mmCIF file of C-alpha atoms in Angstrom:
data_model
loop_
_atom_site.group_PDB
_atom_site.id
_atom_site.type_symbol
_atom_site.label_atom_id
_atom_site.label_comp_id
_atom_site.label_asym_id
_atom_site.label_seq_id
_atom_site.Cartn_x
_atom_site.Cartn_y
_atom_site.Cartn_z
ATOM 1 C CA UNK G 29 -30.329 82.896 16.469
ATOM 2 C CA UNK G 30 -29.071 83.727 12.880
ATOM 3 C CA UNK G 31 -26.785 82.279 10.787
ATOM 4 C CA UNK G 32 -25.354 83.345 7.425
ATOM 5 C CA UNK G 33 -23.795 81.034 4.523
ATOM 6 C CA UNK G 34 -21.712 81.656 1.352
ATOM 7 C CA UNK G 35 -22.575 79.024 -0.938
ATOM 8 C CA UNK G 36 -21.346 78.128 -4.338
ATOM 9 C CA UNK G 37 -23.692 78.066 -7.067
ATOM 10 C CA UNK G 38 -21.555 75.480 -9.004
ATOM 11 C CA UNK G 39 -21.679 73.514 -6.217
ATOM 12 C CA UNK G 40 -17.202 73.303 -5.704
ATOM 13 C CA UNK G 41 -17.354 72.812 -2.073
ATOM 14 C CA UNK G 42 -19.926 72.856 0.998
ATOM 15 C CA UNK G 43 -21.397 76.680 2.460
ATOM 16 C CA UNK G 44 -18.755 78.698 4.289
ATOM 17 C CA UNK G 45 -20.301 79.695 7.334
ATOM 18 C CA UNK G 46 -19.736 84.043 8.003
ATOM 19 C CA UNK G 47 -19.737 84.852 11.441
ATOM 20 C CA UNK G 48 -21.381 88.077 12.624
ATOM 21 C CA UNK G 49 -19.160 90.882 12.028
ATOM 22 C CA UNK G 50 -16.110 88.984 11.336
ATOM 23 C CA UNK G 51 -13.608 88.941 8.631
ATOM 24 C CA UNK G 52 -13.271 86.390 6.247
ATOM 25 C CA UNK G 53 -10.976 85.810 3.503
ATOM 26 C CA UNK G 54 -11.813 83.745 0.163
ATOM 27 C CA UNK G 55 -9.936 83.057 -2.824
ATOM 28 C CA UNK G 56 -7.400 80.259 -4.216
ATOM 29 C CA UNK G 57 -7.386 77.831 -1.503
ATOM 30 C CA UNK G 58 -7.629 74.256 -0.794
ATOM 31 C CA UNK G 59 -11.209 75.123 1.083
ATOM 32 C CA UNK G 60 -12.809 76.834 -2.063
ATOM 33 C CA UNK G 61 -11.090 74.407 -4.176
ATOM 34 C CA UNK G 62 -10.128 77.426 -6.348
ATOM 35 C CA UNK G 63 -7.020 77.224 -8.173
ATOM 36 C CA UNK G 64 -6.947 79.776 -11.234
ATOM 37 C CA UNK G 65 -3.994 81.861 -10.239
ATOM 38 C CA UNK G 66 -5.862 84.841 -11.618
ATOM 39 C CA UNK G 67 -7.734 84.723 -8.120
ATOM 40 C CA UNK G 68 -5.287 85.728 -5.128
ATOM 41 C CA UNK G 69 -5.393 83.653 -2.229
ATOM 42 C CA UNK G 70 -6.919 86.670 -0.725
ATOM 43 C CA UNK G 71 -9.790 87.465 -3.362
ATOM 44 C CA UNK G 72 -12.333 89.258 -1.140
ATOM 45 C CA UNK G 73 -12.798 89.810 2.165
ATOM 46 C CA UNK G 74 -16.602 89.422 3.350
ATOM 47 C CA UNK G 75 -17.982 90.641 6.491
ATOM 48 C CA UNK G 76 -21.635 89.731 7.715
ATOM 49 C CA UNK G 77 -23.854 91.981 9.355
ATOM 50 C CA UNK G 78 -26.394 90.086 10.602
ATOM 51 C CA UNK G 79 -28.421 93.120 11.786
ATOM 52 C CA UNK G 80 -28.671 95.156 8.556
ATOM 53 C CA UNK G 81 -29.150 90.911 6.975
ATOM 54 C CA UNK G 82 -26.063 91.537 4.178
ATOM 55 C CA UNK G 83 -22.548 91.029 3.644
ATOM 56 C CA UNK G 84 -20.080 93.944 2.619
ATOM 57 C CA UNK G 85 -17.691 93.087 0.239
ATOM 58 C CA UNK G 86 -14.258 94.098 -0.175
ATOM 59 C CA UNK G 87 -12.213 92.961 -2.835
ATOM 60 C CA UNK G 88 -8.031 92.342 -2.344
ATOM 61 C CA UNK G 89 -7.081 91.023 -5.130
ATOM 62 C CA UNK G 90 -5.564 92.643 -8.180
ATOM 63 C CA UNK G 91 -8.394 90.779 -11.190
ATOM 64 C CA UNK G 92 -11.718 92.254 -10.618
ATOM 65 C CA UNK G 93 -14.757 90.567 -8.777
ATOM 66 C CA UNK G 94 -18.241 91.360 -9.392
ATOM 67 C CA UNK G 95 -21.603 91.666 -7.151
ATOM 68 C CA UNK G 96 -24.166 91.357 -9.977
ATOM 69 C CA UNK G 97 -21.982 91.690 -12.797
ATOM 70 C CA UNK G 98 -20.641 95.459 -11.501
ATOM 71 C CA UNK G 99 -17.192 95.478 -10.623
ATOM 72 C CA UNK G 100 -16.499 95.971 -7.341
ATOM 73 C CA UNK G 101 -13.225 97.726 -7.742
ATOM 74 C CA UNK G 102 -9.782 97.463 -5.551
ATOM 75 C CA UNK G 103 -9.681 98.378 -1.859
ATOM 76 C CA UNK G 104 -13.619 99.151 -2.077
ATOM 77 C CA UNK G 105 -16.461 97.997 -0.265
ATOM 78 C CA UNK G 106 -20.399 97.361 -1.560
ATOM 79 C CA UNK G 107 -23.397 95.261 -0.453
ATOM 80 C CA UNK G 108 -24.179 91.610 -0.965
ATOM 81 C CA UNK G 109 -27.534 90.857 -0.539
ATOM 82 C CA UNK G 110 -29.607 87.446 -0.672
ATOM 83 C CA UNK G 111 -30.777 86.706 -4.522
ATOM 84 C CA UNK G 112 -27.453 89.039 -5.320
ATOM 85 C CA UNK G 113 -24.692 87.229 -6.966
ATOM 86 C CA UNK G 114 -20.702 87.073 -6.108
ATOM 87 C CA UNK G 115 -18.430 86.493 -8.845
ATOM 88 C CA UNK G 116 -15.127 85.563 -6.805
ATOM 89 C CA UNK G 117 -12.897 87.215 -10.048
ATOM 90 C CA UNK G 118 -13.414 87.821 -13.711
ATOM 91 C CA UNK G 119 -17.349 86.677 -13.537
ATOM 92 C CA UNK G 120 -15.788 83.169 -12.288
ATOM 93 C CA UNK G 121 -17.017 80.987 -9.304
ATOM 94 C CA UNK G 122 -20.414 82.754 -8.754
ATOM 95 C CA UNK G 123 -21.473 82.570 -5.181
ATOM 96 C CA UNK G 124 -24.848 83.681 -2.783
ATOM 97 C CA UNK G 125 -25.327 84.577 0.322
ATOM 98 C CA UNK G 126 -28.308 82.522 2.617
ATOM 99 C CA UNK G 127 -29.497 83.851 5.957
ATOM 100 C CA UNK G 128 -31.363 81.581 7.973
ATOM 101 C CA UNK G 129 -32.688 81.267 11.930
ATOM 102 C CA UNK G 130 -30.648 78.323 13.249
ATOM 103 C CA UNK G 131 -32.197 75.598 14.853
ATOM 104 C CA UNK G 132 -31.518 74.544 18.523
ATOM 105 C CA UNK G 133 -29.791 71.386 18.905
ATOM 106 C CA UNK G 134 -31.578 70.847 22.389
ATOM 107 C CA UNK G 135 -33.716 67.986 22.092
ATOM 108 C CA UNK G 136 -36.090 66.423 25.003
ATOM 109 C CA UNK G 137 -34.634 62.646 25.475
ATOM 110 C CA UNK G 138 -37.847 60.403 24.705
ATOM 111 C CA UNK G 139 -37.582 56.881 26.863
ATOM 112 C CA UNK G 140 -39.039 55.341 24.790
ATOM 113 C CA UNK G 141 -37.473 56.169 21.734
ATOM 114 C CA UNK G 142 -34.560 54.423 20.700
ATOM 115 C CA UNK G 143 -31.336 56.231 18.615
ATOM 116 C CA UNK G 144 -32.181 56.446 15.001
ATOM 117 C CA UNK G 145 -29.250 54.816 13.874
ATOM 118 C CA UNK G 146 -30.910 51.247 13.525
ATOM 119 C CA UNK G 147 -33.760 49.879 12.912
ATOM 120 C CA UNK G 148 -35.251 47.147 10.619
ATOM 121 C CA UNK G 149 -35.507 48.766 6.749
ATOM 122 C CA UNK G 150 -39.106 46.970 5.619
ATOM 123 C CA UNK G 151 -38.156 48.588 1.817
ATOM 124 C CA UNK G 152 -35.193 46.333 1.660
ATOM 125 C CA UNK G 153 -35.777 43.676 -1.472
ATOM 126 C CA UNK G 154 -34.663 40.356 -0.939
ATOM 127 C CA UNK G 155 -30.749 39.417 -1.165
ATOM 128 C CA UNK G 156 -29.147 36.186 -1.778
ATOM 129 C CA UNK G 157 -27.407 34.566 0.862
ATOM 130 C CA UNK G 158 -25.791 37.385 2.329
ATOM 131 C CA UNK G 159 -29.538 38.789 3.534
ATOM 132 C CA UNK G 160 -32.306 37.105 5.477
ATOM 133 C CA UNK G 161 -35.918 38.411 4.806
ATOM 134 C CA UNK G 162 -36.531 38.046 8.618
ATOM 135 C CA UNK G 163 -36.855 41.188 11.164
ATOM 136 C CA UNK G 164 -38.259 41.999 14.056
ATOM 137 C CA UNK G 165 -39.975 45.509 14.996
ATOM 138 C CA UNK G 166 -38.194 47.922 17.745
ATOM 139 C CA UNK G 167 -37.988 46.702 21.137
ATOM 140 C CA UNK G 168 -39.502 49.069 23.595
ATOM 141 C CA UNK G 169 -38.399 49.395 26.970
ATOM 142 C CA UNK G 170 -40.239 49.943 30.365
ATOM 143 C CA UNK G 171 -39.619 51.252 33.157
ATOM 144 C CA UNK G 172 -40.805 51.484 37.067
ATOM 145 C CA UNK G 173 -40.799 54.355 39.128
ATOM 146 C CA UNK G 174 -40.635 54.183 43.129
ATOM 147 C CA UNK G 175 -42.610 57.467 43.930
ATOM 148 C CA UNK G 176 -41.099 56.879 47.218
ATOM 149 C CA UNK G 177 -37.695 57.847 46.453
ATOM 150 C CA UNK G 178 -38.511 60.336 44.136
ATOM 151 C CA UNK G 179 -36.737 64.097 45.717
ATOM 152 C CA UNK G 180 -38.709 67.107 44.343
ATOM 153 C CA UNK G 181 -37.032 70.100 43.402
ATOM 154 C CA UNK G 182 -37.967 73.119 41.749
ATOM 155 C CA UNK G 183 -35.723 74.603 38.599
ATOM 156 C CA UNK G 184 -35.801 78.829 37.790
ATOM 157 C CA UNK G 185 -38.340 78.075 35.072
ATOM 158 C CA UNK G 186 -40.788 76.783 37.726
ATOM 159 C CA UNK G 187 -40.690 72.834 36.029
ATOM 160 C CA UNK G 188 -40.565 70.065 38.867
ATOM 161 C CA UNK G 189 -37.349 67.703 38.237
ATOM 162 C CA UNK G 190 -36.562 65.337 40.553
ATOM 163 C CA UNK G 191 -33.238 63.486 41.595
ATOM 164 C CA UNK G 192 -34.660 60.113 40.531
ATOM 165 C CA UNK G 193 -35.362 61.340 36.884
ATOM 166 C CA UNK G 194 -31.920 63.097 36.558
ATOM 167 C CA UNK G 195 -30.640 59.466 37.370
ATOM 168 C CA UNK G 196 -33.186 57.987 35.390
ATOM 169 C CA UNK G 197 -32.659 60.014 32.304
ATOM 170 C CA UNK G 198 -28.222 59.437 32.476
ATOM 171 C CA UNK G 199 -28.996 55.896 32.699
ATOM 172 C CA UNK G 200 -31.188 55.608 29.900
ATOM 173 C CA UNK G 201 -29.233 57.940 27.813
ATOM 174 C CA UNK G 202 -26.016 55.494 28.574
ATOM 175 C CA UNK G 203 -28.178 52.672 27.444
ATOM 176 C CA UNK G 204 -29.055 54.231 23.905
ATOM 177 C CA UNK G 205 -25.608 55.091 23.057
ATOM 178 C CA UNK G 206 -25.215 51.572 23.698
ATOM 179 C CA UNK G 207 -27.849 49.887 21.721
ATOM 180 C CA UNK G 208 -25.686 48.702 18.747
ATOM 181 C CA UNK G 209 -23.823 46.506 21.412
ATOM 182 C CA UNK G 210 -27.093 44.991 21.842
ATOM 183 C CA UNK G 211 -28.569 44.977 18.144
ATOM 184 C CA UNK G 212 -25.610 43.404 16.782
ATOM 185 C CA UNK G 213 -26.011 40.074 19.113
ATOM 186 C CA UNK G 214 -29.746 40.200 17.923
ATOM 187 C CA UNK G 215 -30.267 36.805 15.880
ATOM 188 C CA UNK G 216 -33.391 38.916 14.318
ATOM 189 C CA UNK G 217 -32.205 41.674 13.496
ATOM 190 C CA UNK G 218 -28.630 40.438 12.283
ATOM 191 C CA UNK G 219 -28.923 39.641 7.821
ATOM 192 C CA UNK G 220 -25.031 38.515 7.929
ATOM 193 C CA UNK G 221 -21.974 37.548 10.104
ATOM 194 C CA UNK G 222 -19.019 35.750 10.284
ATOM 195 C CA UNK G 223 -15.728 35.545 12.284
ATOM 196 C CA UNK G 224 -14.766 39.648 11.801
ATOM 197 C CA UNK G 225 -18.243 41.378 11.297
ATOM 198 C CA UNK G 226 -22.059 41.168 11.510
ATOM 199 C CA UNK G 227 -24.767 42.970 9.252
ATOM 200 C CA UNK G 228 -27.316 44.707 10.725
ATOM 201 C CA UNK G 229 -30.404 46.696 9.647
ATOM 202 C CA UNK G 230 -30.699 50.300 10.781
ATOM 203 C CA UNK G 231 -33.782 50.607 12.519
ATOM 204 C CA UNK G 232 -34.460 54.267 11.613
ATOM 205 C CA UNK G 233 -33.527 54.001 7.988
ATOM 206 C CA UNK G 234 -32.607 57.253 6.356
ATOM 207 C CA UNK G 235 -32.753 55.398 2.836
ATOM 208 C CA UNK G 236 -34.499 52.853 0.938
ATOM 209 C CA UNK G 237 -31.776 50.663 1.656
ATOM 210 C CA UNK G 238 -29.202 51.275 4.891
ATOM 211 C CA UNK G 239 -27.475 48.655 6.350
ATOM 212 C CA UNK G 240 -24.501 48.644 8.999
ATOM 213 C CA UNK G 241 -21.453 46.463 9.588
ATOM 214 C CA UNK G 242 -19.999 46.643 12.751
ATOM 215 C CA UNK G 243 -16.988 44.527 14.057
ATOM 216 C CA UNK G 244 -16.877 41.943 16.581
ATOM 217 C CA UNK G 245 -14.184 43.478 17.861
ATOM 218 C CA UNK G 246 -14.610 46.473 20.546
ATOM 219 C CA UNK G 247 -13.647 49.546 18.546
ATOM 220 C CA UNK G 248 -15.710 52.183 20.269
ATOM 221 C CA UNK G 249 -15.246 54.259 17.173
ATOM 222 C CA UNK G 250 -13.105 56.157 14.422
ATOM 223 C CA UNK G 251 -10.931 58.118 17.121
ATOM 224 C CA UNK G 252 -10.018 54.537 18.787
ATOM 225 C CA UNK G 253 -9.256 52.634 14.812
ATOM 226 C CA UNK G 254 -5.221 52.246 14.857
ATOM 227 C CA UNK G 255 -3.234 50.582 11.955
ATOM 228 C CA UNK G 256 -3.710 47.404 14.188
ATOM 229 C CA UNK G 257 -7.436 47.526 12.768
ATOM 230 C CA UNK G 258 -6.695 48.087 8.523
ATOM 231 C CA UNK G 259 -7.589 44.551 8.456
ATOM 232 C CA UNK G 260 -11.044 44.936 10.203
ATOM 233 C CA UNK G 261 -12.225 47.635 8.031
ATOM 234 C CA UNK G 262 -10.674 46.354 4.725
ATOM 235 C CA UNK G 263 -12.835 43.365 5.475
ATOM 236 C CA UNK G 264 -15.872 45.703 6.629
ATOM 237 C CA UNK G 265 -15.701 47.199 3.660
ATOM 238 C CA UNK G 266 -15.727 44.293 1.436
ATOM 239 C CA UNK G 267 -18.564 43.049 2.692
ATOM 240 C CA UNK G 268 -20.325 46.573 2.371
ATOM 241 C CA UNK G 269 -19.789 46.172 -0.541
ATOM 242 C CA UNK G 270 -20.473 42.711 -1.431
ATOM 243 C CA UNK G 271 -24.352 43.740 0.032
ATOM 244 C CA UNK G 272 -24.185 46.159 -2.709
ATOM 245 C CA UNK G 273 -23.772 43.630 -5.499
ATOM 246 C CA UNK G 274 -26.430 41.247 -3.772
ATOM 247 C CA UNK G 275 -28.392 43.703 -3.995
ATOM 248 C CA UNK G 276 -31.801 43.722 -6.874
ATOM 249 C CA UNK G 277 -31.677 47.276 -7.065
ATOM 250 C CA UNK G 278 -28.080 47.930 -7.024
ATOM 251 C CA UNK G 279 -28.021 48.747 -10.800
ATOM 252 C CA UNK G 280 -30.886 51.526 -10.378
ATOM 253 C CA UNK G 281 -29.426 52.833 -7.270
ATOM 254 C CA UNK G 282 -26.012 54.335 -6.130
ATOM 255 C CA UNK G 283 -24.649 53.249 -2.616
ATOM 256 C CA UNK G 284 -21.982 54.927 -0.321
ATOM 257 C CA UNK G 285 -19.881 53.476 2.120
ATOM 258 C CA UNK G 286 -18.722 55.275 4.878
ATOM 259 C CA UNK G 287 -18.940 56.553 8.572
ATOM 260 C CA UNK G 288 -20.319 59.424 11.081
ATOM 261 C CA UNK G 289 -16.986 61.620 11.840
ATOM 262 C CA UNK G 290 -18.445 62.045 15.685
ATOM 263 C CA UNK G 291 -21.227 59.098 16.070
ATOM 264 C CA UNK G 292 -23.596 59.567 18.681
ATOM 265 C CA UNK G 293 -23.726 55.881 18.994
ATOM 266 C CA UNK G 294 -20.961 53.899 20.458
ATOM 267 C CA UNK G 295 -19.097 51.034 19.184
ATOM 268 C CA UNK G 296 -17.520 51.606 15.015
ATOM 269 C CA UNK G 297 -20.214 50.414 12.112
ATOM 270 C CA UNK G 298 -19.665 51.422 8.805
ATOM 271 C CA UNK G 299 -22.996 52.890 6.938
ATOM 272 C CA UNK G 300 -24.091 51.042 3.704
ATOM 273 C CA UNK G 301 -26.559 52.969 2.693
ATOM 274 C CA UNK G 302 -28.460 53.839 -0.924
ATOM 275 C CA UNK G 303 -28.118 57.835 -2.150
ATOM 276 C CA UNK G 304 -31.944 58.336 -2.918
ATOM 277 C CA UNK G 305 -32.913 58.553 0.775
ATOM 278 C CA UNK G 306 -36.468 57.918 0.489
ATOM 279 C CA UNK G 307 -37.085 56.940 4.373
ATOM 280 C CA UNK G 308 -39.707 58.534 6.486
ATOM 281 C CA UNK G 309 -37.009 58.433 9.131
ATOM 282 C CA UNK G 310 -34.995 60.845 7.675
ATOM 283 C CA UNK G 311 -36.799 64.243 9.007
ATOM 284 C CA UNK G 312 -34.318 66.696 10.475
ATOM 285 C CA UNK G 313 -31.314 68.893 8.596
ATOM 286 C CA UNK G 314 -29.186 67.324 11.174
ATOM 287 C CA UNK G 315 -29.904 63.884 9.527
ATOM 288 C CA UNK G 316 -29.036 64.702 5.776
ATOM 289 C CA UNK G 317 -26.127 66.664 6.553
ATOM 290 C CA UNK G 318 -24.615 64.006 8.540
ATOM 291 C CA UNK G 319 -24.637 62.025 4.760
ATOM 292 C CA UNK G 320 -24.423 64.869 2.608
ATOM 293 C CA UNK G 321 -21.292 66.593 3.793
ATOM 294 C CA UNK G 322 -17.603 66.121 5.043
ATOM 295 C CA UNK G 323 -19.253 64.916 8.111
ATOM 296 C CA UNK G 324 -19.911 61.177 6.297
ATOM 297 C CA UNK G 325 -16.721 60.151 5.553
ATOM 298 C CA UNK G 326 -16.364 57.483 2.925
ATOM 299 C CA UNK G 327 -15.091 54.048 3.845
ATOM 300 C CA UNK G 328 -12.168 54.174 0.988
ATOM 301 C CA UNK G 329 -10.485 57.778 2.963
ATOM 302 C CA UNK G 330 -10.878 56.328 6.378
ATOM 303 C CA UNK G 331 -8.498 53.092 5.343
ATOM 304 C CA UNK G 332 -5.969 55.234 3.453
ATOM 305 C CA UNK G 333 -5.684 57.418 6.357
ATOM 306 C CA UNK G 334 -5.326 54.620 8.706
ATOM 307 C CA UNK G 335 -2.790 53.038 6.325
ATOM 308 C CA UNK G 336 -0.676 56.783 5.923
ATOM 309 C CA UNK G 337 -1.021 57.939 9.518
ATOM 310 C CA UNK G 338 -1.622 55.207 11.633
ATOM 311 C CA UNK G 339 -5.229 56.880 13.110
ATOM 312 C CA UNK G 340 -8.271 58.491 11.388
ATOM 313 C CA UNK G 341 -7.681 62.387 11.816
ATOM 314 C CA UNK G 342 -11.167 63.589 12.830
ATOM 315 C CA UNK G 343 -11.242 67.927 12.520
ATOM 316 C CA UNK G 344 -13.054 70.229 14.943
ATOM 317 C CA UNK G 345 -14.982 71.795 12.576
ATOM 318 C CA UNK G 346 -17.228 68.457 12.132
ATOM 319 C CA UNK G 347 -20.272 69.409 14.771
ATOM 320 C CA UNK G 348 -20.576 72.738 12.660
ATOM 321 C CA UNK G 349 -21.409 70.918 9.086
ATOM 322 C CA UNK G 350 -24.574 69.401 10.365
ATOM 323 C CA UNK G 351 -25.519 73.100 10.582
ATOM 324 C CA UNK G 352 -25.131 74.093 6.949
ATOM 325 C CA UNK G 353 -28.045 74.778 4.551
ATOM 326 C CA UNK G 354 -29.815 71.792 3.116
ATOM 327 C CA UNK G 355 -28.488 71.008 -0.666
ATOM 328 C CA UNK G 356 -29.653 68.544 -2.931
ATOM 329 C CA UNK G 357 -26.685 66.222 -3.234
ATOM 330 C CA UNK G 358 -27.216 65.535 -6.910
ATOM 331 C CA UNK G 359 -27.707 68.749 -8.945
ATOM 332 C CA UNK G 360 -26.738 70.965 -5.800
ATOM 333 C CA UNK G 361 -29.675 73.175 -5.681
ATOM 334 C CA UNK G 362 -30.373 74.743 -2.761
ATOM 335 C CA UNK G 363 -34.158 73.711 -0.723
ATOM 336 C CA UNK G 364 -35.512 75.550 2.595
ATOM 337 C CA UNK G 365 -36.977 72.443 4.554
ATOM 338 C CA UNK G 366 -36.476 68.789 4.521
ATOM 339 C CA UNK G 367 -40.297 68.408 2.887
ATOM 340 C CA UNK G 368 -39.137 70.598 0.015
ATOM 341 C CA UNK G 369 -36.093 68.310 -0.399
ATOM 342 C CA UNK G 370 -37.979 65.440 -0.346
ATOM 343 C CA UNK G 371 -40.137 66.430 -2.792
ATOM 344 C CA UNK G 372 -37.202 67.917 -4.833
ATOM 345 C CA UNK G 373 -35.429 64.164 -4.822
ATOM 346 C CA UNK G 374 -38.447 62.457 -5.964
ATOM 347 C CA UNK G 375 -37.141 63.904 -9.180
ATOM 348 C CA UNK G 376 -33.481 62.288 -9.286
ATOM 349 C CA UNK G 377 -35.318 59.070 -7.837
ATOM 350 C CA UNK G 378 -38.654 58.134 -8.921
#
């Protein structure tokens, strides 16, 4: 299945993702972050056609935008192509167009794979008191079968299930969204804690450094924080950031705070993790854009919301940003696979 994305070359905001033969409106607005009042709130209107693999452009707006430096002219249409640029209005706020074959989220559920969220980081230098050197490698689980009890059945694509391994997999799957619950009371795998939190390791690193606090307190996660909890995460946060400062390569490295919008895991932990996100763990665009866009939000928006509204306002939008194109979160450039990125970042982070 295609997908097709209007990015910003100058990097203002994340890709816009253009449905398939539906309108869409760009110009001044909050979302484009576009605020010359040259440019009418209704700039352009762009139109995918997946089929014919362009976007037609009409332009609305009294000042003139440009595909490729020609002017596109009021009330009429033309082409935008990949490698073809967008001007929004006067040769301002260039912008391309990226079609791409969208992955499937389905995903076969691995027993014996634990959720990538934590694991022990073996990269992580030595702290001072707020870190222990000691670890312990990922626990793997076992099961037994009772072939006994096991009820065939056939599915249309001719695969045998069975009613045991249905049952099987929803237990096991209840059990990994529940393995912080069981990491975080892990003497091994715990480098801090006191009265309010405890410091784990992630054991799937997506960084050279990526640590989690969690609470002691059951707060399944950002939908269920209330202004009852500013406290909790105004002292999660401090010691995020404390682990920072302890930190040897804090100086060479920046660090963000912050937390999954929708986290597949349950129970709240706030991400500490380093930006240069050398980890072999980190593998799939679903992983970097759940840092690398609106989807992470920092630690410092999530208080201040709690604090102004009472409740952390998660939109609906959030499950589509893991989606968007893969962009280098430093100079913004564009790569086609997480390899290329990789390589790409060695550059910012040697």
């Amino acid at each position: 299945m295609q997908v097709c994305w209007l990015v910003s070359k100058d990097g203002r905001h994340q890709p816009i993702r253009l449905a398939h033969a539906t309108c869409v409106f760009i110009g001044r607005s909050p979302e484009t972050k576009i605020t010359d009042k040259k440019c009418s709130r209704q700039q352009v209107q762009l139109k995918a056609d997946y089929n014919k693999g362009y976007v037609l452009v009409k332009q609305l707006g009294i000042n003139p935008s440009n595909v490729n430096s020609e002017d596109v002219g009021k009330d009429n249409e033309v082409q935008l192509k990949p490698g073809q640029i967008l001007h929004i209005v006067n040769q301002l706020y260039p912008y391309t167009i990226q079609f791409e074959e969208e992955i499937s989220e389905k995903k076969k559920l691995s027993p014996k794979r634990p959720h990538e969220e934590i694991s022990p980081n073996s990269n992580s230098s030595t702290l001072n008191k707020y870190l222990k050197t000691e670890h312990s490698s990922p626990r793997e689980h076992s099961t037994s079968n009772n072939m006994s009890e096991r009820k065939k059945e056939k599915t249309k694509g001719g695969q045998t299930v069975t009613a045991a391994n249905s049952a099987e997999i929803s237990e096991k799957k209840g059990m990994w969204s529940q393995g912080l619950k069981v990491s975080m009371q892990d003497p091994k795998l715990q480098v801090y804690k006191d009265d309010t939190v405890v410091v784990i390791k992630d054991k799937y690193p997506k960084a050279r450094f990526h640590w989690l606090v969690l609470p002691w307190e059951p707060i399944s996660s950002l939908k269920a924080v209330r202004r009852d909890h500013l406290n909790v995460l105004r002292h999660m946060n401090e010691v995020g950031e404390k682990l920072v400062q302890e930190c040897l390569d804090s100086k060479a490295l920046r660090f963000r705070l912050g937390y999954h919008a929708i986290p597949s895991m349950s129970h709240l932990h706030l991400h500490v993790i380093s930006q240069d996100f050398d980890s072999p763990c980190l593998k799939t665009k679903k992983h970097w854009n759940s840092f690398n866009t609106d989807y992470f939000v920092e630690s410092q928006v999530v208080m201040k919301m709690v604090e102004q509204n009472g409740k952390v306002i998660v939109k609906d939008e959030m499950p589509e940003l893991l989606k968007m194109p893969l962009m280098c979160h430093v100079c913004r450039q564009q790569l086609s696979t997480i390899p290329q990125l990789k390589e790409h970042l060695r550059k910012h982070f040697p």
